[in-house]
Coordinates of C-alpha atoms and ligand atoms in Angstrom, one line a residue:
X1 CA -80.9 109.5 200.6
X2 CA -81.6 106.6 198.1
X3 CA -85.1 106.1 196.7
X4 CA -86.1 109.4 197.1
X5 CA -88.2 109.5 193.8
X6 CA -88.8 106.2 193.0
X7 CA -91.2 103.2 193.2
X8 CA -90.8 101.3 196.1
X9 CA -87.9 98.2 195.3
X10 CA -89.1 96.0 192.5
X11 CA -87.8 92.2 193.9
X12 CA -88.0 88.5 192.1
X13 CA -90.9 86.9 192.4
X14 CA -90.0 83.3 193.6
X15 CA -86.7 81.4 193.9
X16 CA -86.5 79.9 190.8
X17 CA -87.1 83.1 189.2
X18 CA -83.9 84.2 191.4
X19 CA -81.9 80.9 190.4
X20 CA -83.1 81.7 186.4
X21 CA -82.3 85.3 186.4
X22 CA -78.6 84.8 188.3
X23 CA -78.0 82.0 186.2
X24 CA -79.3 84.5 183.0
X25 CA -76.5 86.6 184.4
X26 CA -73.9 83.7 184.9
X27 CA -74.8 81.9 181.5
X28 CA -73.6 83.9 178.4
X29 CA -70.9 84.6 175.9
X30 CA -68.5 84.5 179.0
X31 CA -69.3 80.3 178.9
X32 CA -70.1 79.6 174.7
X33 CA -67.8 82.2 173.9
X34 CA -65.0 83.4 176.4
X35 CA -64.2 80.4 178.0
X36 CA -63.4 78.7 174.6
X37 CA -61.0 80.8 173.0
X38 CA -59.1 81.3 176.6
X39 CA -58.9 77.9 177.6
X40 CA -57.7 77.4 173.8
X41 CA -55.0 80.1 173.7
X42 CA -53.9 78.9 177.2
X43 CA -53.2 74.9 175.9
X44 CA -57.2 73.4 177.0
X45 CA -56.7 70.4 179.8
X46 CA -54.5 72.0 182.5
X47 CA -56.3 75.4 182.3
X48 CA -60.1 73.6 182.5
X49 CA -58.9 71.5 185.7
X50 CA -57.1 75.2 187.3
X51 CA -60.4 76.7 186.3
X52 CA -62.8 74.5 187.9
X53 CA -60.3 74.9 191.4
X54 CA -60.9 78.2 191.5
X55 CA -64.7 77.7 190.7
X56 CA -65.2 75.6 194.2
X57 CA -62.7 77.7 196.1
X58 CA -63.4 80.8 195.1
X59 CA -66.1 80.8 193.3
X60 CA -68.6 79.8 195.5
X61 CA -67.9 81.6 198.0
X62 CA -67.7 84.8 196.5
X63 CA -70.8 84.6 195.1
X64 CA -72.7 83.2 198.5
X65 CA -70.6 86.2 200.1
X66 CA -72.1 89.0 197.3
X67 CA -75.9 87.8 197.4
X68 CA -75.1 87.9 201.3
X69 CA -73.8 91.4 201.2
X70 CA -76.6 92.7 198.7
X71 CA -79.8 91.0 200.6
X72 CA -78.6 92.0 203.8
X73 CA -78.3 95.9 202.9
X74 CA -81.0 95.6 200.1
X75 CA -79.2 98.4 198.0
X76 CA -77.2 98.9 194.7
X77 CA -73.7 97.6 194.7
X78 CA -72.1 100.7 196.3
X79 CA -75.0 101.8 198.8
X80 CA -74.6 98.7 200.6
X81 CA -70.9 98.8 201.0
X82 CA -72.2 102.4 202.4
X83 CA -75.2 101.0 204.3
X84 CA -73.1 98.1 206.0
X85 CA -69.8 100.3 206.5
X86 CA -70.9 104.0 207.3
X87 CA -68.5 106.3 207.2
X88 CA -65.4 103.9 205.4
X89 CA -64.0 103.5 202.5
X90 CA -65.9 100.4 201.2
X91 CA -68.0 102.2 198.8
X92 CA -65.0 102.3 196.7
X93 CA -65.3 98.4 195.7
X94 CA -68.8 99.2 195.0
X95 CA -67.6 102.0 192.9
X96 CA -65.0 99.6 190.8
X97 CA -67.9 97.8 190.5
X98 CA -69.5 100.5 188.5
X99 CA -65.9 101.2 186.4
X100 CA -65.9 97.2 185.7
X101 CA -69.6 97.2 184.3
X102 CA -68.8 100.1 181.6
X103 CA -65.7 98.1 180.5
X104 CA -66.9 94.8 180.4
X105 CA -70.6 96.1 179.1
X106 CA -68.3 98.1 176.1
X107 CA -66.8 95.0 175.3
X108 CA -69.4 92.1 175.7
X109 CA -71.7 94.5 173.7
X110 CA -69.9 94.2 170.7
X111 CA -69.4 90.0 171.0
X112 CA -73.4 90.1 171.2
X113 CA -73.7 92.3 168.6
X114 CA -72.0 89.5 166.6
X115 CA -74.2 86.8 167.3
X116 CA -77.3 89.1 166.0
X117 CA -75.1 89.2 163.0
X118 CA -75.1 85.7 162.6
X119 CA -78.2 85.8 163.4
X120 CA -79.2 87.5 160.4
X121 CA -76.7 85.2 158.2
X122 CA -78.1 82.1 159.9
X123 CA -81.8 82.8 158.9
X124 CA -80.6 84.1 155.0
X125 CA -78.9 80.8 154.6
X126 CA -75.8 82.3 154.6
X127 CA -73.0 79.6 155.5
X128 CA -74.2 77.0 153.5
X129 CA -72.0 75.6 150.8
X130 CA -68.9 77.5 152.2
X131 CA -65.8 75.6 152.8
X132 CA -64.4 76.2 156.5
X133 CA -61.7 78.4 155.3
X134 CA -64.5 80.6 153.3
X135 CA -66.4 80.9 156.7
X136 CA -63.5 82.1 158.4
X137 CA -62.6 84.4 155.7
X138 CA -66.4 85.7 155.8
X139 CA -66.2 86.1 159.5
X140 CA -62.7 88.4 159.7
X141 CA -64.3 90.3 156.8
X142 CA -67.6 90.6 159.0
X143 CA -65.7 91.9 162.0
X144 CA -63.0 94.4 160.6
X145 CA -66.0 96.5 159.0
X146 CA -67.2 99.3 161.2
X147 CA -71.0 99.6 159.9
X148 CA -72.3 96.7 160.7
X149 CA -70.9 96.1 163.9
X150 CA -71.6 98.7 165.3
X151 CA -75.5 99.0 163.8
X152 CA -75.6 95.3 165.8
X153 CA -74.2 96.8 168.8
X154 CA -76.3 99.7 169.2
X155 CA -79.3 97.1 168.8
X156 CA -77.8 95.2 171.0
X157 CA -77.8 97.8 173.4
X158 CA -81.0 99.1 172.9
X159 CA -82.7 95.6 173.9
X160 CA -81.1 95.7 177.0
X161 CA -81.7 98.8 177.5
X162 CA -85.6 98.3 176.8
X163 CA -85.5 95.1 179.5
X164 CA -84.0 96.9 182.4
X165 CA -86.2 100.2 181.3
X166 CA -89.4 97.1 182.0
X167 CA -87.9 96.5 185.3
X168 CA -86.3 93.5 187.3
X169 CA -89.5 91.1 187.4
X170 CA -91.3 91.7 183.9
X171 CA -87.8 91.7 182.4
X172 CA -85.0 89.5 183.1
X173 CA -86.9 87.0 185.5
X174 CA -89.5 86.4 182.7
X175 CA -87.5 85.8 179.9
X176 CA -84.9 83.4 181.7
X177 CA -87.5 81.2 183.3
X178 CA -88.7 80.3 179.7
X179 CA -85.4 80.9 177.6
X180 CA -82.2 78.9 180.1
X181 CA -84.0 75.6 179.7
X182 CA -83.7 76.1 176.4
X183 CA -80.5 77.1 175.8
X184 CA -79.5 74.2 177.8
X185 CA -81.1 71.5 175.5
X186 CA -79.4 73.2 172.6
X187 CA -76.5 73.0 173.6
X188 CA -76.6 69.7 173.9
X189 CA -77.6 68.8 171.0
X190 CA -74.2 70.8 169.3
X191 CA -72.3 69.1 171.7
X192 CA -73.7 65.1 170.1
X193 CA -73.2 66.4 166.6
X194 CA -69.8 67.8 167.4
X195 CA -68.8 64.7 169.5
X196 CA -70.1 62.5 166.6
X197 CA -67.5 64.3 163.7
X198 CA -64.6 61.9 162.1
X199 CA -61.5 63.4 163.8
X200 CA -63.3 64.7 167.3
X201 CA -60.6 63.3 169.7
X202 CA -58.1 65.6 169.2
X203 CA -60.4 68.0 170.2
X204 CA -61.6 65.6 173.6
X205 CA -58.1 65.2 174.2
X206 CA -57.5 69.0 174.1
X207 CA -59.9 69.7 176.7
X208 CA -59.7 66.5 179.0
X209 CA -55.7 65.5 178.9
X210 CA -53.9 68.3 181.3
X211 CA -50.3 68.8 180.1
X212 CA -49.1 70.9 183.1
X213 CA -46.0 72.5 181.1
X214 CA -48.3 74.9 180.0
X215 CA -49.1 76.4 182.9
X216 CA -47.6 80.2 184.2
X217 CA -48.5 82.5 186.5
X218 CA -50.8 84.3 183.7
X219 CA -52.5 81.9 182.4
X220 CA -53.6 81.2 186.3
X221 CA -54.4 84.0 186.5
X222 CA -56.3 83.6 183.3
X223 CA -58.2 81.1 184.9
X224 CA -59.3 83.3 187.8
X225 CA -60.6 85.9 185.8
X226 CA -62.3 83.4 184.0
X227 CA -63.9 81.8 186.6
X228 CA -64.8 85.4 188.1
X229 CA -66.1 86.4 184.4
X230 CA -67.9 83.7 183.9
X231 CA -69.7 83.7 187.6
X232 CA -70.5 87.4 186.6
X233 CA -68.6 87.8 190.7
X234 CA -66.2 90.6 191.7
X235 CA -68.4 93.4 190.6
X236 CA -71.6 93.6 192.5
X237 CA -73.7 92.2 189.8
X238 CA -74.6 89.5 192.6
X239 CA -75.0 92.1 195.5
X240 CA -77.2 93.9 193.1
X241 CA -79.6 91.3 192.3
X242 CA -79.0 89.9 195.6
X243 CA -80.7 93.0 196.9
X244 CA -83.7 91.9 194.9
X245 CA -84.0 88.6 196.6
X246 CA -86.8 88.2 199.4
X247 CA -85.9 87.3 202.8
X248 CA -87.0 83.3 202.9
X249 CA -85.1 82.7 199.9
X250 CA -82.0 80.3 201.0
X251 CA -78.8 82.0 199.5
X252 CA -76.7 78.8 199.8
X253 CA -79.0 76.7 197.8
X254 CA -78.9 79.6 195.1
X255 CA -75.4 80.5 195.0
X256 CA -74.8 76.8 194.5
X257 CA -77.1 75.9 191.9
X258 CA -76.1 79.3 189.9
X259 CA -72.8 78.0 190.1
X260 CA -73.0 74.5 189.3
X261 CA -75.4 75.7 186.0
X262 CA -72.6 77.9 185.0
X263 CA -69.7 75.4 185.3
X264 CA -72.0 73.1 183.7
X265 CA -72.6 74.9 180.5
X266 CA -69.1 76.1 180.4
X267 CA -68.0 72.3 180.2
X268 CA -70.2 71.6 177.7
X269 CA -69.3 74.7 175.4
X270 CA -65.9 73.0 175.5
X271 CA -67.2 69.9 174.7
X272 CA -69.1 71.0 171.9
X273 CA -66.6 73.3 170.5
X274 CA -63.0 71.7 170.3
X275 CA -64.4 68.4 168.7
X276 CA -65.0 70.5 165.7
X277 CA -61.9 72.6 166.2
X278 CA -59.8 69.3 165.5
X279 CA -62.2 68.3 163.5
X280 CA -61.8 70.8 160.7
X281 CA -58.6 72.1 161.3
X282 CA -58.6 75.5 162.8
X283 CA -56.2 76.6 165.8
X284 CA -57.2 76.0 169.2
X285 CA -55.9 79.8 169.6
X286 CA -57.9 81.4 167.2
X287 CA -58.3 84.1 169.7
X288 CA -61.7 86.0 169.8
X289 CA -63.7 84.7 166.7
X290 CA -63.3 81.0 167.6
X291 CA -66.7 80.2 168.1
X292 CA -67.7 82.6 165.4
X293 CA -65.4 80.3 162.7
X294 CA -66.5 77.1 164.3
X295 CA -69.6 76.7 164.6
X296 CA -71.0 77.5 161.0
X297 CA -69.0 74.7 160.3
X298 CA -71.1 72.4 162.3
X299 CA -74.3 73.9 161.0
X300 CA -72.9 73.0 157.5
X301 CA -72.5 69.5 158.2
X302 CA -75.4 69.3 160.4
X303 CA -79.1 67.2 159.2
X304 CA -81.1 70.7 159.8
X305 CA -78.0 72.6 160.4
X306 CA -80.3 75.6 158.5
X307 CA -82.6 75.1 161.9
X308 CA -80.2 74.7 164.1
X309 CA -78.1 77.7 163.0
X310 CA -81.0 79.9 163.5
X311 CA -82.5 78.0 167.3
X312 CA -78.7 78.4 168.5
X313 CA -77.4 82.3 167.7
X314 CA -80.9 83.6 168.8
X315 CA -80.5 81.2 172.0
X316 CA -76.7 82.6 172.2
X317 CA -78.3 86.7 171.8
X318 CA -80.4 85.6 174.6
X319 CA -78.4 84.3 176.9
X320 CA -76.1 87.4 176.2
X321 CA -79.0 89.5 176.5
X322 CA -79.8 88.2 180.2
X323 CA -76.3 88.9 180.8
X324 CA -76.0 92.0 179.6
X325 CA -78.8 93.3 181.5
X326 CA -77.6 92.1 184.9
X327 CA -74.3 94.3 183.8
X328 CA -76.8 97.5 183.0
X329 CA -78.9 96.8 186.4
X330 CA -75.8 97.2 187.9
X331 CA -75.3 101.2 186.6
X332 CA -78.6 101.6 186.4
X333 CA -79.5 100.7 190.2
X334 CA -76.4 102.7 191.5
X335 CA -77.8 105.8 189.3
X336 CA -80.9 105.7 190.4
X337 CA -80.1 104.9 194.1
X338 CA -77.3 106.9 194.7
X339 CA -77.5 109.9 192.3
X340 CA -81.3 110.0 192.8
X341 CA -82.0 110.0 189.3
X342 CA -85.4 108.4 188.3
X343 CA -85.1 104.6 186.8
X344 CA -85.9 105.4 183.6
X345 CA -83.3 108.2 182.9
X346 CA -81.0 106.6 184.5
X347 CA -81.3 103.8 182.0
X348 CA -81.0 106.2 179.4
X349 CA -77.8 107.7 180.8
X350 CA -76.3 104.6 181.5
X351 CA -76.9 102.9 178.5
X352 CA -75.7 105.6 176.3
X353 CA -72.7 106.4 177.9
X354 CA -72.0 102.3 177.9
X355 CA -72.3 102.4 174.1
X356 CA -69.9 105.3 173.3
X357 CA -67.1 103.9 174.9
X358 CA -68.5 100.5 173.8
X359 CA -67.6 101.9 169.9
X360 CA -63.6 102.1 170.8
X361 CA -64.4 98.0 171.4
X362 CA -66.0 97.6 168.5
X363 CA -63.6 99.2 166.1
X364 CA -60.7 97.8 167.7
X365 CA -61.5 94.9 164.8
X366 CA -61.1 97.4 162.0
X367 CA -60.2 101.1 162.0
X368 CA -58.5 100.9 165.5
X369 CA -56.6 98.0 165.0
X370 CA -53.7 99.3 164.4
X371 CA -53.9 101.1 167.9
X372 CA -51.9 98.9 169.8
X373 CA -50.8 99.9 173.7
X374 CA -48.3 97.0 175.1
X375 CA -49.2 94.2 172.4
X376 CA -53.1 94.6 173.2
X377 CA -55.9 96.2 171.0
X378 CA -58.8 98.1 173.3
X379 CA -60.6 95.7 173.2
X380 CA -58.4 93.5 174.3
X381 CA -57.7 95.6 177.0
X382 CA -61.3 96.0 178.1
X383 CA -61.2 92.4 178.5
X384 CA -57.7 91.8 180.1
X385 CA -58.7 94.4 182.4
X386 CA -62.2 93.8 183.9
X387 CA -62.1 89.9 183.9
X388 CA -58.2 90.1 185.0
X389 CA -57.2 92.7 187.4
X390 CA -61.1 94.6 188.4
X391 CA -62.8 90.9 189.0
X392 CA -60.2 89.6 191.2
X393 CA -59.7 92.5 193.2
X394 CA -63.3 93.2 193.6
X395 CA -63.5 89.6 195.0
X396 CA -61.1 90.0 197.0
X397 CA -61.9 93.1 198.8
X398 CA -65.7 91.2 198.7
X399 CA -64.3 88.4 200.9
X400 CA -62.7 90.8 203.0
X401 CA -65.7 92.5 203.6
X402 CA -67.8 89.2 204.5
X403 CA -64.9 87.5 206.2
X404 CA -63.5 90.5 208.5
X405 CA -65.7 93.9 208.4
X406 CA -69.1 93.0 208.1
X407 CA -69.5 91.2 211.3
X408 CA -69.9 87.0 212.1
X409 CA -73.3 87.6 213.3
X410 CA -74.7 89.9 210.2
X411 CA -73.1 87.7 208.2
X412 CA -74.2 84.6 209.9
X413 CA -77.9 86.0 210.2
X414 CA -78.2 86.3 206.5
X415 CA -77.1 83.3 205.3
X416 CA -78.9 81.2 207.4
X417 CA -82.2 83.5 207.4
X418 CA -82.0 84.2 210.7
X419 CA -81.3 81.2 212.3
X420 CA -84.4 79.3 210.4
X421 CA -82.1 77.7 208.1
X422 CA -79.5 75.0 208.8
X423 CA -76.7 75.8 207.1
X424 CA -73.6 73.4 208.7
X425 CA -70.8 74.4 206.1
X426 CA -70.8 77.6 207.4
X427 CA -67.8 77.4 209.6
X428 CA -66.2 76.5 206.3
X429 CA -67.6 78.9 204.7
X430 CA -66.0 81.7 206.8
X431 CA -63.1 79.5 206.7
X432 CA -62.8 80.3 203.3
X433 CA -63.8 84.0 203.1
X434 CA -61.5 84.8 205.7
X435 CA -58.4 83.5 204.6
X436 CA -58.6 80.3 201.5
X437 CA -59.8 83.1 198.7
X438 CA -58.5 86.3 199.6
X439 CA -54.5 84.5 200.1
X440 CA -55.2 82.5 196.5
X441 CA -56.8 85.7 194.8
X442 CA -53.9 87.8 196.2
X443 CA -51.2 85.7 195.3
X444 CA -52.0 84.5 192.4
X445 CA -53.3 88.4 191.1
X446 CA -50.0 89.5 192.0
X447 CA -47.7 86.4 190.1
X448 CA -50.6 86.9 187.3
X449 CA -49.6 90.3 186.5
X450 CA -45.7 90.6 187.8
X451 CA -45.1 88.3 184.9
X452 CA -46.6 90.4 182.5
X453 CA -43.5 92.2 180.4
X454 CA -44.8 96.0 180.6
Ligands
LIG501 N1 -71.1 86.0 183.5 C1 -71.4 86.6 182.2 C2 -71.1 85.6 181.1 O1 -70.5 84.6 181.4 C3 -70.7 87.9 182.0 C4 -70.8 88.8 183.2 C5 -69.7 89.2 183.8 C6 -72.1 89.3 183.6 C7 -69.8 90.0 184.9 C8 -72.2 90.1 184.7 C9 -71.0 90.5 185.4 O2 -71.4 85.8 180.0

């Protein structure tokens, strides 16, 4: 019954416009701000080298198998698990799917609304002078308020609303062509002047020298949901825009590029960052506001630092603002799809509802941070959850699905276009997706979480 009152499918206009908007998914606060403060709290080296494992093995593949899934049935997340498996229960990942996006949206929304904060500081001058413990103090003031947090997360919300309201092609696919490139040079930039401080090898050391007795079962599974976060994977994100992605497109070339862009600016976040961790002496584990606290100290000790503070948090909004509407799409395609609402309410429905239960996230810094359940706040259970135990599972059951229900020669058909496209890893491929990822997901999910002391 889908599409009953709407336009026929909007679709991306060209492959790069595909690569720019799934990499305007991948790239966000889950690379320049996530991956950070978790490879800090988990002890840097070891985790970054277990990360990049599961990037190639896991990955990869999930991500060829989602765009594979989504093309294939060209619906929202959960109508093509309906589309490809009538009458079974394989809507249900798609419907997870739909749970993880209001979680991880709730939480995400308040990090972004952050970086419009500092925005706002950057352009009134407002870190100059300050000593690095000032900044910090500035910052933890900053986030336990309620007001302005939340004013910068309902504004937050509202532009992504307003993007995925324009539509896939006039939105996203616009904006990312112009704005990754960007983001890309800027980062590097960060990355010279952080490299360049007196003091920056205990940061390189951090982050390059593995010291394996760090490593448990939960900060693996750290790791995975990391490398699932960061991929945007395991939630139909990439079966949703993969259902906007026109049949001569090659999805291996994609799913490749997409990933090696992500992993790339991941790495260099790191690179950028702990320098100027060591540097000015602030904890590896700072937890949530790392970036927040670190960077304003660069700025400060930056030639143009004024400039630079301002190119670099409206870079960061951006790239958290092509993320965040490839989250919304998500919702807002299933809405409109499945419930056969029209697009435009069901951006209004979706978003709103995102943004109340985006609040609890948001106050978990200040008046609900007292609320503790099992040594986590709600926002940090937003986060534990989604990127933790909803990502991997959803990639797991997603390599299922490729690997065992969805049929060799759907499957095969897809990803090679038909049969016009030479695609010789794809023995390995299934190789992978039938039994490499979903064994690795499933154990290490289940040692991940059996440690946890409940
Ligand atoms: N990958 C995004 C980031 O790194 C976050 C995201 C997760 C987006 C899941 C979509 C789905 O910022």
């Amino acid at each position: 019954m889908a599409m009953l009152n709407n336009a026929p499918r909007d679709s991306f206009g060209s492959k790069i416009g595909v690569i720019a908007a799934a990499a305007g998914s991948a790239v966000g606060l889950g690379n320049i701000w996530r991956f950070p403060y978790v490879a800090g709290e988990n002890g840097g080296g070891a985790f970054l080298l277990i990360y990049l494992g599961f990037i190639l093995a896991i990955g990869f593949p999930v991500m060829l198998a989602e765009l594979t899934i989504g093309r294939r049935a060209q619906l929202n997340a959960l109508g093509s698990f309906k589309k490809l498996a009538p009458g079974k229960p394989w809507y249900l990942v798609g419907l997870m799917g739909i749970v993880a996006a209001f979680l991880i949206l709730a939480f995400y929304s308040t990090i972004a609304g952050w970086t419009l904060e500092y925005l706002v500081q950057a352009i009134g001058n407002g870190f100059s002078g300050k000593s690095s413990d000032a900044l910090k103090e500035s910052f933890e003031t900053f986030q336990s308020g309620s007001f302005r947090p939340l004013l910068w997360q309902v504004i937050f919300m509202f532009m992504t609303g307003y993007i995925v309201y324009s539509g896939v092609k006039k939105g996203i696919e616009k904006y990312a062509k112009i704005l990754m490139p960007i983001l890309l040079l800027l980062i590097i930039v960060m990355t010279i002047r952080s490299v360049t401080l007196p003091g920056a090898e205990g940061g390189l050391n951090f982050l390059f020298k593995p010291d394996f007795s760090k490593i448990t079962w939960p900060v693996i599974l750290d790791a995975l949901g990391q490398a699932a976060f960061s991929l945007s994977i395991g939630m139909g994100t990439l079966i949703t825009y993969g259902s906007y992605i026109q049949k001569d497109n090659p999805l291996p070339n994609i799913a490749l590029q997409v990933t090696a862009a992500d992993t790339l600016m991941a790495i260099l976040a790191g690179v950028m960052i702990f320098p100027a961790v060591f540097a000015f002496n602030i904890d590896p584990a700072e937890g949530f506001g790392l970036v927040f606290i670190v960077l304003p100290n660069i700025f400060v000790q930056m030639a143009g630092g004024y400039f630079f503070a301002i190119l670099f948090f409206t870079l960061l909004a951006i790239a958290a603002l092509t993320s965040t509407v490839s989250v919304l799409e998500v919702v807002v395609a299933y809405f409109s799809e499945e419930l056969n609402m029209s697009r435009n309410k069901a951006t209004i429905i979706g978003s709103v509802g995102i943004t109340i239960v985006g609040v609890f996230a948001t106050l978990s810094f200040g008046p609900l941070s007292d609320f503790i359940i099992f040594g986590k706040t709600l926002f940090g259970w937003f986060d534990y959850l989604s990127a933790n135990v909803l990502l991997p599972i959803g990639a797991l059951m997603i390599v299922l699905f490729v690997g065992w229900f969805m049929g060799k020669a759907h499957v095969k058909a897809e990803i090679t276009n038909e049969g016009s496209l030479k695609v010789k890893m794809f023995p390995v491929f299934l190789w992978i997706v039938r039994l490499l990822a979903p064994i690795a997901i499933a154990v290490v999910f289940l040692y991940g979480i059996n440690v946890l002391k409940f």
